Coordinates of C-alpha atoms and ligand atoms in Angstrom, one line a residue:
Chain A
M1169 CA 77.2 144.7 73.5
T1170 CA 78.9 143.3 77.0
A1171 CA 79.9 139.8 76.0
A1172 CA 77.8 136.6 78.2
I1173 CA 80.8 135.4 79.3
R1174 CA 84.5 136.8 78.8
I1175 CA 87.2 134.3 79.9
E1176 CA 91.4 135.9 79.9
Q1177 CA 94.4 134.8 80.0
V1178 CA 92.8 131.8 83.0
S1179 CA 95.0 129.5 83.8
K1180 CA 94.3 126.8 86.3
R1181 CA 96.9 124.2 87.9
F1182 CA 96.1 120.9 90.4
G1183 CA 99.4 119.8 91.5
A1184 CA 101.0 118.5 88.3
T1185 CA 97.8 118.5 86.0
Q1186 CA 97.1 121.7 83.5
A1187 CA 93.8 122.1 83.9
L1188 CA 94.3 125.0 81.8
D1189 CA 95.9 127.0 80.7
R1190 CA 96.3 130.4 79.2
V1191 CA 92.4 129.9 77.8
D1192 CA 91.0 133.5 75.8
L1193 CA 87.7 133.0 75.1
E1194 CA 84.3 135.4 74.5
I1195 CA 81.1 134.1 74.4
G1196 CA 78.1 137.1 72.9
Q1197 CA 74.6 137.7 74.2
G1198 CA 72.0 135.5 73.2
E1199 CA 74.6 132.9 71.3
F1200 CA 74.3 129.1 72.2
F1201 CA 77.4 128.0 72.5
G1202 CA 79.2 124.4 72.8
L1203 CA 82.3 124.0 75.1
L1204 CA 84.0 120.3 73.4
G1205 CA 86.6 118.3 74.6
P1206 CA 87.7 114.5 75.4
N1207 CA 88.0 113.6 79.4
G1208 CA 89.7 115.8 81.6
A1209 CA 90.9 118.7 78.2
G1210 CA 89.0 121.1 81.4
K1211 CA 85.8 122.1 80.7
T1212 CA 84.9 121.1 83.7
T1213 CA 87.6 123.6 85.4
L1214 CA 86.6 126.7 82.5
I1215 CA 82.7 126.1 84.6
S1216 CA 83.9 125.7 87.7
A1217 CA 86.2 128.8 87.4
L1218 CA 83.4 130.8 85.6
A1219 CA 81.6 129.4 89.0
G1220 CA 83.5 130.8 91.5
L1221 CA 83.8 127.4 92.4
V1222 CA 87.2 127.2 91.3
K1223 CA 89.6 129.8 91.6
A1224 CA 91.8 130.6 88.4
D1225 CA 95.6 131.0 89.7
S1226 CA 95.9 133.8 86.9
G1227 CA 93.4 135.3 84.1
R1228 CA 90.6 137.3 84.2
L1229 CA 86.2 136.0 84.3
A1230 CA 83.3 137.8 83.5
V1231 CA 79.9 137.4 82.9
M1232 CA 77.3 139.9 81.8
G1233 CA 80.4 142.4 82.8
C1234 CA 81.0 141.1 86.6
D1235 CA 84.7 140.5 87.1
V1236 CA 83.8 136.7 89.0
Q1237 CA 86.3 138.5 91.7
N1238 CA 85.9 142.2 92.1
D1239 CA 81.5 142.4 91.8
Y1240 CA 81.0 137.9 92.3
G1241 CA 77.5 138.6 93.6
A1242 CA 75.9 140.4 90.1
A1243 CA 78.2 137.3 88.5
R1244 CA 76.9 135.2 90.4
R1245 CA 73.7 136.6 89.8
Q1246 CA 73.6 136.3 86.1
L1247 CA 74.9 133.0 85.9
G1248 CA 72.7 129.7 85.9
V1249 CA 75.1 126.4 86.4
V1250 CA 74.4 122.5 86.0
P1251 CA 76.4 121.2 87.6
Q1252 CA 78.6 117.7 85.8
E1253 CA 78.1 115.7 89.3
L1254 CA 74.5 114.3 90.0
V1255 CA 74.4 115.8 93.6
F1256 CA 71.2 116.5 96.0
D1257 CA 70.6 117.4 98.9
P1258 CA 68.5 114.5 100.7
F1259 CA 66.8 116.7 103.8
F1260 CA 65.0 117.7 101.2
T1261 CA 61.4 117.2 98.4
V1262 CA 61.5 118.3 94.9
R1263 CA 59.7 121.3 95.4
E1264 CA 61.1 122.0 98.9
T1265 CA 65.3 122.5 97.2
L1266 CA 63.9 124.8 94.5
Q1267 CA 62.1 127.4 96.6
M1268 CA 65.9 126.7 98.7
Q1269 CA 67.9 127.0 96.2
A1270 CA 66.0 130.5 94.6
G1271 CA 66.1 131.8 98.5
Y1272 CA 70.0 131.8 98.8
F1273 CA 69.6 134.3 95.5
G1274 CA 67.3 136.5 97.5
I1275 CA 64.7 136.1 95.4
A1276 CA 60.9 136.6 98.3
R1277 CA 58.3 133.9 99.0
G1278 CA 55.2 134.7 97.1
Q1279 CA 53.3 134.1 93.7
A1280 CA 55.6 135.5 90.8
R1281 CA 58.3 133.2 92.5
D1282 CA 56.3 129.5 92.9
A1283 CA 54.4 130.7 89.3
W1284 CA 57.9 130.4 88.2
I1285 CA 58.8 127.1 90.0
D1286 CA 56.3 125.7 88.4
E1287 CA 56.8 125.9 85.3
I1288 CA 59.6 125.3 86.2
L1289 CA 58.7 121.5 87.2
D1290 CA 56.1 121.3 84.2
N1291 CA 58.7 121.7 81.4
L1292 CA 61.0 118.9 82.9
D1293 CA 58.1 116.9 83.7
L1294 CA 59.1 117.1 87.2
T1295 CA 55.2 117.6 88.2
S1296 CA 54.5 115.0 89.4
K1297 CA 57.8 114.5 92.0
A1298 CA 57.5 117.8 92.7
N1299 CA 56.5 116.7 96.9
A1300 CA 58.7 114.0 96.4
N1301 CA 62.2 113.1 98.9
M1302 CA 65.2 113.7 96.3
R1303 CA 66.8 111.1 97.1
T1304 CA 64.1 109.1 96.2
L1305 CA 64.2 110.1 93.4
S1306 CA 66.1 108.0 89.8
G1307 CA 69.6 109.0 88.5
G1308 CA 67.7 110.6 85.4
M1309 CA 64.9 113.4 87.1
K1310 CA 68.0 114.8 89.7
R1311 CA 69.7 115.1 86.9
R1312 CA 66.3 116.7 86.4
V1313 CA 66.1 119.0 89.5
L1314 CA 70.0 119.0 88.4
V1315 CA 68.7 122.4 85.3
A1316 CA 66.1 123.4 87.9
Q1317 CA 67.5 124.7 90.4
A1318 CA 70.5 126.7 87.4
L1319 CA 66.9 128.5 86.0
V1320 CA 65.8 128.9 89.3
H1321 CA 66.8 132.8 89.3
R1322 CA 65.8 133.6 85.1
P1323 CA 70.0 133.8 84.8
P1324 CA 70.4 135.5 82.0
V1325 CA 74.0 132.8 81.2
I1326 CA 73.2 129.2 82.2
V1327 CA 76.3 126.9 81.9
L1328 CA 75.4 123.3 81.9
D1329 CA 78.0 120.6 81.6
E1330 CA 77.1 117.5 80.1
P1331 CA 73.3 118.0 81.5
T1332 CA 71.6 115.3 79.0
A1333 CA 73.9 112.0 80.5
G1334 CA 72.0 109.1 82.1
V1335 CA 68.7 110.9 80.8
D1336 CA 66.7 109.5 79.0
V1337 CA 65.5 110.4 74.8
G1338 CA 61.7 111.4 76.0
L1339 CA 63.4 114.4 78.0
R1340 CA 66.1 114.6 75.8
Q1341 CA 64.9 116.0 74.0
A1342 CA 62.0 118.3 75.8
L1343 CA 64.4 119.4 78.1
W1344 CA 66.4 120.7 74.6
R1345 CA 62.8 121.8 73.1
F1346 CA 62.4 123.6 76.5
I1347 CA 66.9 125.1 76.6
R1348 CA 66.3 126.0 72.8
R1349 CA 62.4 128.6 74.1
L1350 CA 65.0 130.0 76.9
N1351 CA 68.3 130.7 74.2
E1352 CA 65.3 132.1 71.9
E1353 CA 64.0 134.4 74.6
G1354 CA 67.3 135.8 74.9
H1355 CA 69.7 133.0 77.2
T1356 CA 73.4 133.0 76.2
I1357 CA 73.8 129.9 76.6
V1358 CA 76.8 127.2 76.2
L1359 CA 76.9 123.3 76.8
T1360 CA 79.1 120.7 77.0
T1361 CA 78.7 117.6 75.8
H1362 CA 79.6 114.4 74.6
Y1363 CA 77.1 113.4 72.6
L1364 CA 78.7 115.5 69.6
E1365 CA 74.6 115.4 67.7
E1366 CA 73.8 117.3 70.3
A1367 CA 76.5 120.0 70.2
E1368 CA 76.0 120.0 65.9
S1369 CA 72.3 120.3 66.3
M1370 CA 71.7 123.0 69.1
C1371 CA 74.8 124.5 68.9
T1372 CA 75.5 127.4 66.5
R1373 CA 78.6 128.5 68.1
I1374 CA 81.5 125.5 69.6
A1375 CA 85.1 125.9 70.7
M1376 CA 86.5 122.2 71.5
L1377 CA 89.4 122.5 74.6
K1378 CA 92.3 120.3 74.6
A1379 CA 94.2 119.5 77.5
G1380 CA 93.2 122.9 79.5
R1381 CA 93.9 124.7 76.2
I1382 CA 91.2 126.2 73.0
V1383 CA 92.8 124.5 70.1
A1384 CA 89.1 125.5 67.9
L1385 CA 86.7 127.8 67.8
D1386 CA 84.2 128.0 65.3
T1387 CA 81.4 128.7 63.7
T1388 CA 79.4 125.2 64.0
R1389 CA 78.7 125.7 60.2
N1390 CA 82.4 126.6 59.4
L1391 CA 83.7 123.7 61.4
L1392 CA 81.7 121.1 59.8
S1393 CA 83.2 122.2 55.8
R1394 CA 87.0 122.2 57.6
P1395 CA 88.7 119.6 55.7
A1396 CA 87.8 116.6 57.5
V1397 CA 88.1 113.0 57.5
R1398 CA 85.3 111.7 55.0
M1399 CA 84.6 108.3 54.5
L1400 CA 83.6 107.0 50.9
R1401 CA 82.2 103.5 50.6
V1402 CA 82.1 101.2 47.2
R1403 CA 80.4 98.3 46.6
T1404 CA 82.1 96.2 43.7
D1405 CA 81.9 93.2 42.4
A1406 CA 83.3 91.3 45.5
C1407 CA 87.0 92.2 43.8
L1408 CA 89.6 94.5 45.1
P1409 CA 93.1 95.6 45.4
A1410 CA 94.5 94.2 48.0
D1411 CA 96.5 97.4 48.9
L1412 CA 93.7 99.8 48.4
G1413 CA 94.1 100.6 52.1
A1414 CA 90.6 99.5 52.5
G1415 CA 89.3 98.6 55.6
P1416 CA 87.5 94.0 55.9
M1417 CA 85.0 94.0 53.3
Q1418 CA 81.8 94.9 55.3
E1419 CA 78.4 93.2 54.0
D1420 CA 76.8 92.9 50.5
G1421 CA 80.8 93.1 48.9
W1422 CA 80.5 97.3 50.8
W1423 CA 84.1 98.7 51.1
I1424 CA 84.9 101.6 53.1
F1425 CA 87.6 104.5 52.3
R1426 CA 88.4 107.5 54.0
F1427 CA 90.3 110.6 53.3
E1428 CA 90.4 113.9 53.1
N1429 CA 90.5 115.0 50.0
F1430 CA 88.5 114.8 46.8
S1431 CA 91.7 113.7 44.9
E1432 CA 92.3 110.8 46.5
I1433 CA 88.7 109.7 45.4
E1434 CA 89.7 110.2 41.5
T1435 CA 92.7 107.6 42.2
R1436 CA 91.6 105.1 44.2
L1437 CA 88.6 104.9 41.7
A1438 CA 90.9 104.5 38.6
R1439 CA 93.0 102.3 40.0
I1440 CA 90.0 99.8 40.9
R1441 CA 89.3 99.8 37.6
A1442 CA 92.5 99.8 37.0
A1443 CA 92.3 96.1 38.3
G1444 CA 89.6 95.5 36.5
C1445 CA 86.8 95.0 39.9
T1446 CA 83.3 96.8 38.8
I1447 CA 81.8 99.6 40.8
V1448 CA 78.1 98.8 41.9
D1449 CA 77.4 100.6 43.5
L1450 CA 78.9 104.6 45.3
E1451 CA 77.2 106.3 48.3
I1452 CA 80.2 109.5 49.8
G1453 CA 79.8 110.2 54.0
K1454 CA 78.9 113.9 55.1
P1455 CA 81.0 114.7 57.4
D1456 CA 80.2 115.0 61.7
L1457 CA 81.3 116.9 63.8
E1458 CA 82.5 113.7 65.0
D1459 CA 84.6 113.2 61.9
V1460 CA 86.3 117.0 62.9
F1461 CA 86.0 116.7 66.9
L1462 CA 88.4 113.4 66.2
K1463 CA 90.4 115.3 63.1
V1464 CA 91.6 119.1 65.9
M1465 CA 92.1 116.3 68.9
Q1466 CA 94.5 114.2 66.5
E1467 CA 95.6 116.9 64.7
Q1468 CA 97.1 118.1 68.4
E1469 CA 99.3 115.1 69.2
H1470 CA 102.1 115.9 66.6
Chain B
M1118 CA 72.2 140.5 105.0
G1119 CA 70.4 139.7 101.8
G1120 CA 68.0 137.0 101.6
G1121 CA 70.5 134.5 101.5
F1122 CA 71.7 134.6 104.8
A1123 CA 68.0 133.4 105.9
T1124 CA 67.4 130.9 104.2
L1125 CA 70.7 129.2 104.4
L1126 CA 69.5 130.2 107.7
Y1127 CA 65.8 127.7 108.0
K1128 CA 68.1 125.9 105.7
E1129 CA 70.2 124.9 108.8
V1130 CA 67.5 124.7 110.7
L1131 CA 65.6 122.3 109.1
R1132 CA 68.2 119.4 108.3
F1133 CA 69.2 120.0 112.1
W1134 CA 65.1 119.8 113.4
K1135 CA 64.5 117.2 110.3
V1136 CA 66.5 114.1 111.9
G1137 CA 65.8 116.1 115.3
A1138 CA 65.6 112.4 116.9
Q1139 CA 69.1 112.2 116.0
T1140 CA 70.4 116.0 117.0
V1141 CA 68.3 117.3 119.6
A1142 CA 66.6 114.6 121.6
A1143 CA 69.4 111.9 121.5
P1144 CA 71.3 114.5 123.0
V1145 CA 69.3 115.4 125.6
L1146 CA 68.4 111.0 126.9
T1147 CA 72.7 110.7 127.2
A1148 CA 73.3 113.9 129.4
L1149 CA 70.1 112.3 130.6
L1150 CA 72.1 109.4 131.1
Y1151 CA 75.9 110.7 132.9
M1152 CA 73.2 112.0 134.9
L1153 CA 71.5 109.3 136.8
I1154 CA 74.8 108.0 136.7
F1155 CA 76.9 109.9 138.4
S1156 CA 74.2 111.6 140.2
H1157 CA 73.7 108.4 142.5
V1158 CA 77.1 107.3 142.8
L1159 CA 78.2 111.0 144.2
E1160 CA 74.6 112.4 145.9
D1161 CA 75.0 111.0 149.4
H1162 CA 79.4 112.0 149.2
I1163 CA 80.8 115.2 147.1
K1164 CA 79.1 119.3 147.9
V1165 CA 80.9 121.2 145.5
H1166 CA 80.2 125.1 146.4
D1167 CA 77.4 124.0 149.5
I1168 CA 75.5 123.2 146.5
P1169 CA 74.5 119.7 146.2
Y1170 CA 76.1 117.6 143.5
T1171 CA 72.9 116.2 141.5
A1172 CA 72.8 120.7 141.6
F1173 CA 76.6 121.6 140.8
L1174 CA 76.0 118.7 137.5
V1175 CA 73.3 120.2 135.6
P1176 CA 74.8 123.4 134.6
G1177 CA 77.7 121.1 133.2
L1178 CA 76.2 118.6 131.6
V1179 CA 73.9 121.4 129.5
M1180 CA 76.3 123.5 128.8
M1181 CA 78.6 120.6 127.4
S1182 CA 75.7 119.1 125.2
M1183 CA 75.6 122.8 124.6
L1184 CA 79.0 122.2 123.0
Q1185 CA 78.6 119.1 121.6
N1186 CA 76.5 120.3 120.0
A1187 CA 76.9 123.5 118.3
F1188 CA 80.5 122.1 116.4
A1189 CA 78.2 119.0 115.5
N1190 CA 76.0 120.8 113.8
S1191 CA 78.8 122.9 111.2
S1192 CA 81.0 120.5 111.5
S1193 CA 78.5 117.3 110.2
S1194 CA 76.4 120.1 108.5
L1195 CA 80.4 121.8 105.8
I1196 CA 81.6 118.3 106.0
Q1197 CA 78.4 116.1 104.7
A1198 CA 77.4 118.6 101.7
R1199 CA 81.6 118.8 100.9
V1200 CA 81.5 115.1 100.6
M1201 CA 78.1 114.6 98.7
G1202 CA 79.2 117.3 96.6
S1203 CA 75.7 119.3 97.8
I1204 CA 77.9 122.2 98.7
V1205 CA 77.1 123.5 95.2
F1206 CA 74.7 124.7 95.6
I1207 CA 75.3 127.2 98.5
L1208 CA 78.5 128.4 96.5
L1209 CA 77.1 129.3 93.7
P1210 CA 74.8 132.0 94.7
P1211 CA 75.9 135.6 95.7
I1212 CA 76.0 134.0 99.3
S1213 CA 79.0 136.3 101.0
P1214 CA 81.4 134.8 103.4
R1215 CA 79.5 137.2 105.7
E1216 CA 76.8 135.4 105.9
F1217 CA 78.3 131.8 104.4
F1218 CA 79.4 132.3 108.6
A1219 CA 76.5 133.6 110.5
A1220 CA 73.9 131.4 108.6
H1221 CA 75.9 128.8 109.7
V1222 CA 77.5 129.6 113.5
L1223 CA 73.9 131.2 114.5
A1224 CA 72.3 127.2 113.9
S1225 CA 75.0 125.9 115.6
V1226 CA 73.8 127.5 118.5
I1227 CA 69.9 127.3 118.4
R1228 CA 70.5 123.4 117.9
G1229 CA 73.4 124.5 121.0
L1230 CA 70.5 126.2 123.0
V1231 CA 67.6 123.5 121.6
V1232 CA 69.7 120.8 123.4
G1233 CA 70.7 122.6 126.3
A1234 CA 67.2 123.7 127.0
G1235 CA 66.2 119.8 126.4
V1236 CA 69.0 118.6 128.9
L1237 CA 67.6 121.1 131.4
L1238 CA 64.1 120.8 131.5
A1239 CA 64.1 117.2 131.8
T1240 CA 67.1 117.5 135.3
L1241 CA 64.3 120.3 136.7
W1242 CA 62.0 117.2 137.1
F1243 CA 64.4 115.8 139.5
V1244 CA 66.6 118.4 140.6
P1245 CA 65.3 122.1 142.2
L1246 CA 67.9 124.6 140.5
T1247 CA 68.2 128.2 141.6
F1248 CA 69.1 130.6 139.0
A1249 CA 70.4 133.3 140.2
E1250 CA 71.4 135.6 137.4
P1251 CA 70.2 134.8 134.2
L1252 CA 72.2 137.2 131.9
W1253 CA 75.1 135.2 133.0
I1254 CA 73.0 132.5 131.4
L1255 CA 72.5 133.0 128.3
A1256 CA 75.3 134.8 127.8
F1257 CA 78.0 132.1 127.7
A1258 CA 75.0 129.6 127.0
L1259 CA 74.8 132.3 123.4
T1260 CA 79.1 132.6 123.6
G1261 CA 79.6 129.2 124.2
A1262 CA 77.2 127.8 121.6
G1263 CA 78.9 130.5 119.0
I1264 CA 82.4 129.7 119.7
M1265 CA 81.6 125.5 118.9
G1266 CA 79.6 126.5 115.7
G1267 CA 82.8 128.1 114.9
L1268 CA 85.3 126.3 115.6
G1269 CA 83.0 123.2 114.0
M1270 CA 82.7 125.1 111.3
I1271 CA 87.2 125.0 111.1
A1272 CA 87.5 121.3 110.9
G1273 CA 83.9 120.7 108.7
M1274 CA 86.6 122.6 105.8
W1275 CA 89.4 121.3 106.9
A1276 CA 88.2 116.7 106.9
D1277 CA 88.6 115.3 103.8
K1278 CA 86.7 112.9 104.8
F1279 CA 84.2 111.8 108.6
D1280 CA 87.0 110.2 110.1
Q1281 CA 89.6 113.0 110.4
L1282 CA 86.2 115.0 111.2
A1283 CA 85.9 112.0 114.2
A1284 CA 88.7 113.0 115.4
F1285 CA 88.7 116.3 115.9
Q1286 CA 85.9 115.8 117.9
N1287 CA 87.8 112.7 119.7
F1288 CA 91.0 114.5 120.4
L1289 CA 90.2 118.0 120.9
I1290 CA 86.9 118.6 121.7
M1291 CA 85.9 116.3 123.6
P1292 CA 88.7 116.5 126.7
L1293 CA 87.9 119.7 126.5
T1294 CA 85.3 119.4 127.3
F1295 CA 85.4 116.5 129.7
L1296 CA 88.7 118.3 131.3
S1297 CA 86.8 121.4 131.6
G1298 CA 84.6 121.5 135.6
V1299 CA 82.0 119.9 134.9
F1300 CA 81.0 116.8 137.0
Y1301 CA 83.7 118.4 139.5
S1302 CA 84.6 121.9 140.8
I1303 CA 88.0 122.6 139.3
A1304 CA 89.0 123.2 143.3
S1305 CA 89.3 119.5 144.4
L1306 CA 92.4 119.2 141.4
P1307 CA 95.4 118.7 142.6
T1308 CA 97.7 121.6 141.6
F1309 CA 99.4 120.7 138.3
W1310 CA 96.0 120.0 137.3
Q1311 CA 94.3 122.7 138.6
Q1312 CA 97.3 125.1 136.3
V1313 CA 96.8 123.0 133.2
S1314 CA 92.6 123.9 133.7
Y1315 CA 93.7 127.6 133.8
W1316 CA 94.5 127.2 130.0
N1317 CA 91.7 125.4 128.8
P1318 CA 89.1 128.0 127.8
V1319 CA 85.8 125.8 127.5
F1320 CA 86.3 125.8 131.5
Y1321 CA 85.6 129.4 132.3
M1322 CA 82.7 129.0 129.7
I1323 CA 80.9 126.4 132.1
D1324 CA 82.1 127.6 134.8
G1325 CA 80.4 131.4 133.8
F1326 CA 77.0 129.8 133.5
R1327 CA 77.2 127.7 136.4
Y1328 CA 77.8 131.0 137.7
G1329 CA 74.7 132.4 136.7
F1330 CA 72.3 129.3 138.2
F1331 CA 74.4 129.8 142.1
G1332 CA 76.1 132.9 141.6
V1333 CA 79.5 131.1 142.3
S1334 CA 82.5 130.4 140.4
D1335 CA 85.6 129.1 141.0
S1336 CA 86.6 131.5 138.7
S1337 CA 85.2 135.0 138.4
P1338 CA 82.3 135.7 136.0
W1339 CA 84.1 138.3 134.2
L1340 CA 87.4 136.7 134.2
S1341 CA 85.4 134.3 132.1
F1342 CA 83.1 136.2 130.0
A1343 CA 86.6 138.0 129.1
V1344 CA 88.1 135.1 128.3
A1345 CA 85.3 133.9 126.3
L1346 CA 84.3 136.6 124.3
G1347 CA 87.7 136.4 123.3
C1348 CA 87.6 132.5 121.8
L1349 CA 84.7 133.4 120.2
L1350 CA 86.2 136.3 118.5
I1351 CA 89.4 134.8 117.6
V1352 CA 87.5 131.6 116.3
S1353 CA 84.5 133.5 114.8
G1354 CA 88.2 135.5 112.9
I1355 CA 89.9 132.5 111.5
T1356 CA 86.6 131.7 109.8
L1357 CA 86.2 134.2 108.6
N1358 CA 89.9 134.6 106.6
L1359 CA 89.4 130.7 105.7
L1360 CA 85.5 131.7 104.2
E1361 CA 87.6 135.1 102.2
R1362 CA 90.1 132.3 100.9
G1363 CA 87.6 130.0 99.7
Y1364 CA 90.4 127.5 102.0
K1365 CA 88.8 124.1 100.3
L1366 CA 85.4 125.8 99.3
R1367 CA 86.6 127.0 96.3
D1368 CA 89.9 125.8 95.0
Ligands
ATP1322 N1 89.8 119.8 92.7 C1 91.0 118.7 91.6 N2 91.6 117.8 91.8 C2 92.6 118.1 91.3 N3 92.9 117.6 90.2 C3 91.6 118.0 89.7 C4 91.2 118.4 90.1 N4 90.2 118.9 89.2 C5 90.2 118.7 87.4 N5 91.0 118.1 88.0 C6 92.0 117.7 86.7 O1 92.6 119.1 85.7 C7 91.4 118.1 84.3 C8 90.7 119.2 83.5 O2 89.3 118.0 84.4 P1 88.3 118.4 84.2 O3 88.0 118.0 84.9 O4 87.8 119.6 84.3 O5 88.1 118.1 82.6 P2 86.8 118.2 81.9 O6 87.1 118.7 80.7 O7 85.6 118.5 82.2 O8 86.4 115.5 81.0 P3 85.7 115.3 80.8 O9 84.5 115.6 80.7 O10 85.7 114.2 82.1 O11 84.1 116.1 82.3 C9 92.0 116.4 84.4 O12 92.9 115.7 84.7 C10 91.4 116.2 86.3 O13 92.3 114.7 86.6
MG1323 MG1 83.5 116.9 83.1

């Protein structure tokens, strides 16, 4: 099966900044894929190169097997992009904006088009705003319209660049339900977000980008089972050896240790006992994607 | 051309039409003011090519309004969309460079024609005009507005800020249109300035356009048309090349 997205050796430089450095990435059809990385890592640049908004200096990109340069018409038809920047055209209403966007993709006026637009509006809770001018919408609502615009031509591959930034909890959940449904119907989803718990719960595979390079690429499950920094919380009868490397005492006699290997726990506990302190309670935090992310980013420093 | 072109053209026309007071009515009013002032001052004193001055002035003003508004349309549309970021909505769809070019230029031509027709209708109230060769009128209106629509695209892509666009407009477009014989026949100029005028392509557009009304002009309509057509080809070629390279749009 053709890959939904194939990126080969893509580099892009802006002046002195190497925004992308020989990126290789293949995303299969039907995947729910997360693209993570700190600010300035190159996520948006990679998406822009894929969408033809930015020309890569070298390398090749294809959407559903269509090269984004040589076969740009087909490639763009297969791709829906929700841009990161909150942009809008102040001249039009929400419905006009969506009809216009459908028209740009060559979708003829008619019942099928209008029914799909109504469905998108409904799913994004925008129906009541359909005839409002874009200028009058709140930031979160403008974001929803951006999502709607990306879906209007029913693209098999949907890329969302921080779709939930500035969106309230209610809509965030509704948005994810809608996106998940599209994924279940066969759409490939690529997502960037700084809310790592979102990525953890939605994405089956994740790439982490730093300074234009992919520094981790694996299934979410494998990433989570990587040795990462974990947390040990211990409650003692309020005494603790000073040189044990715990942070300051939390409320009620809880102490926090960070560790990577379970063997570290044993030595710590042994020393607490040796110091004559009594352990009253103990918890081991399960690592989440945030821990793994921070660890991966830290490793890249050395 | 696919549906993308038709929609983009529709959007570009709607964009100026929705703010018609500013994009159509205002330039018509400006032209009328020029008309009132210059005709009041000069009507009794001057005849050009044996035509009363006010009548002579009208085609020049119509053409000047068309040229300036065609330029304003594509340039402001592009720079606004680039500054606001909404340009992505027309860069993401499969719209080819040719469609992109054609839609913007055609919308500019339509704005030019609407404004031009407005000026003409408004002045017809108090100036009797002849329409000696209407085909020439149409030919020069279309090529002139087309050239300016293309130039507006170039300026709208090149300028990163509104003041750069204003500079393009004030230092290139305004002098070229004002020093092109809108308000006078270049036959009345000193030889040196006559020679300079012959290097101004806008002179030929206005001269040819005026020929369509009166059947007389400073230079042959065929020469003027050849110059206008040549300019249209050059400007279109440059614009298309910039679009195909993604100049400042897909860097
Ligand atoms: N048009 C541009 N001109 C100059 N530099 C740019 C341009 N676009 C991006 N950059 C630079 O390229 C690098 C990558 O930027 P990019 O927007 O891709 O990061 P990102 O991963 O999307 O970050 P964020 O999480 O903040 O959105 C940054 O250093 C940025 O400053
Ligand atoms: Mg970004």
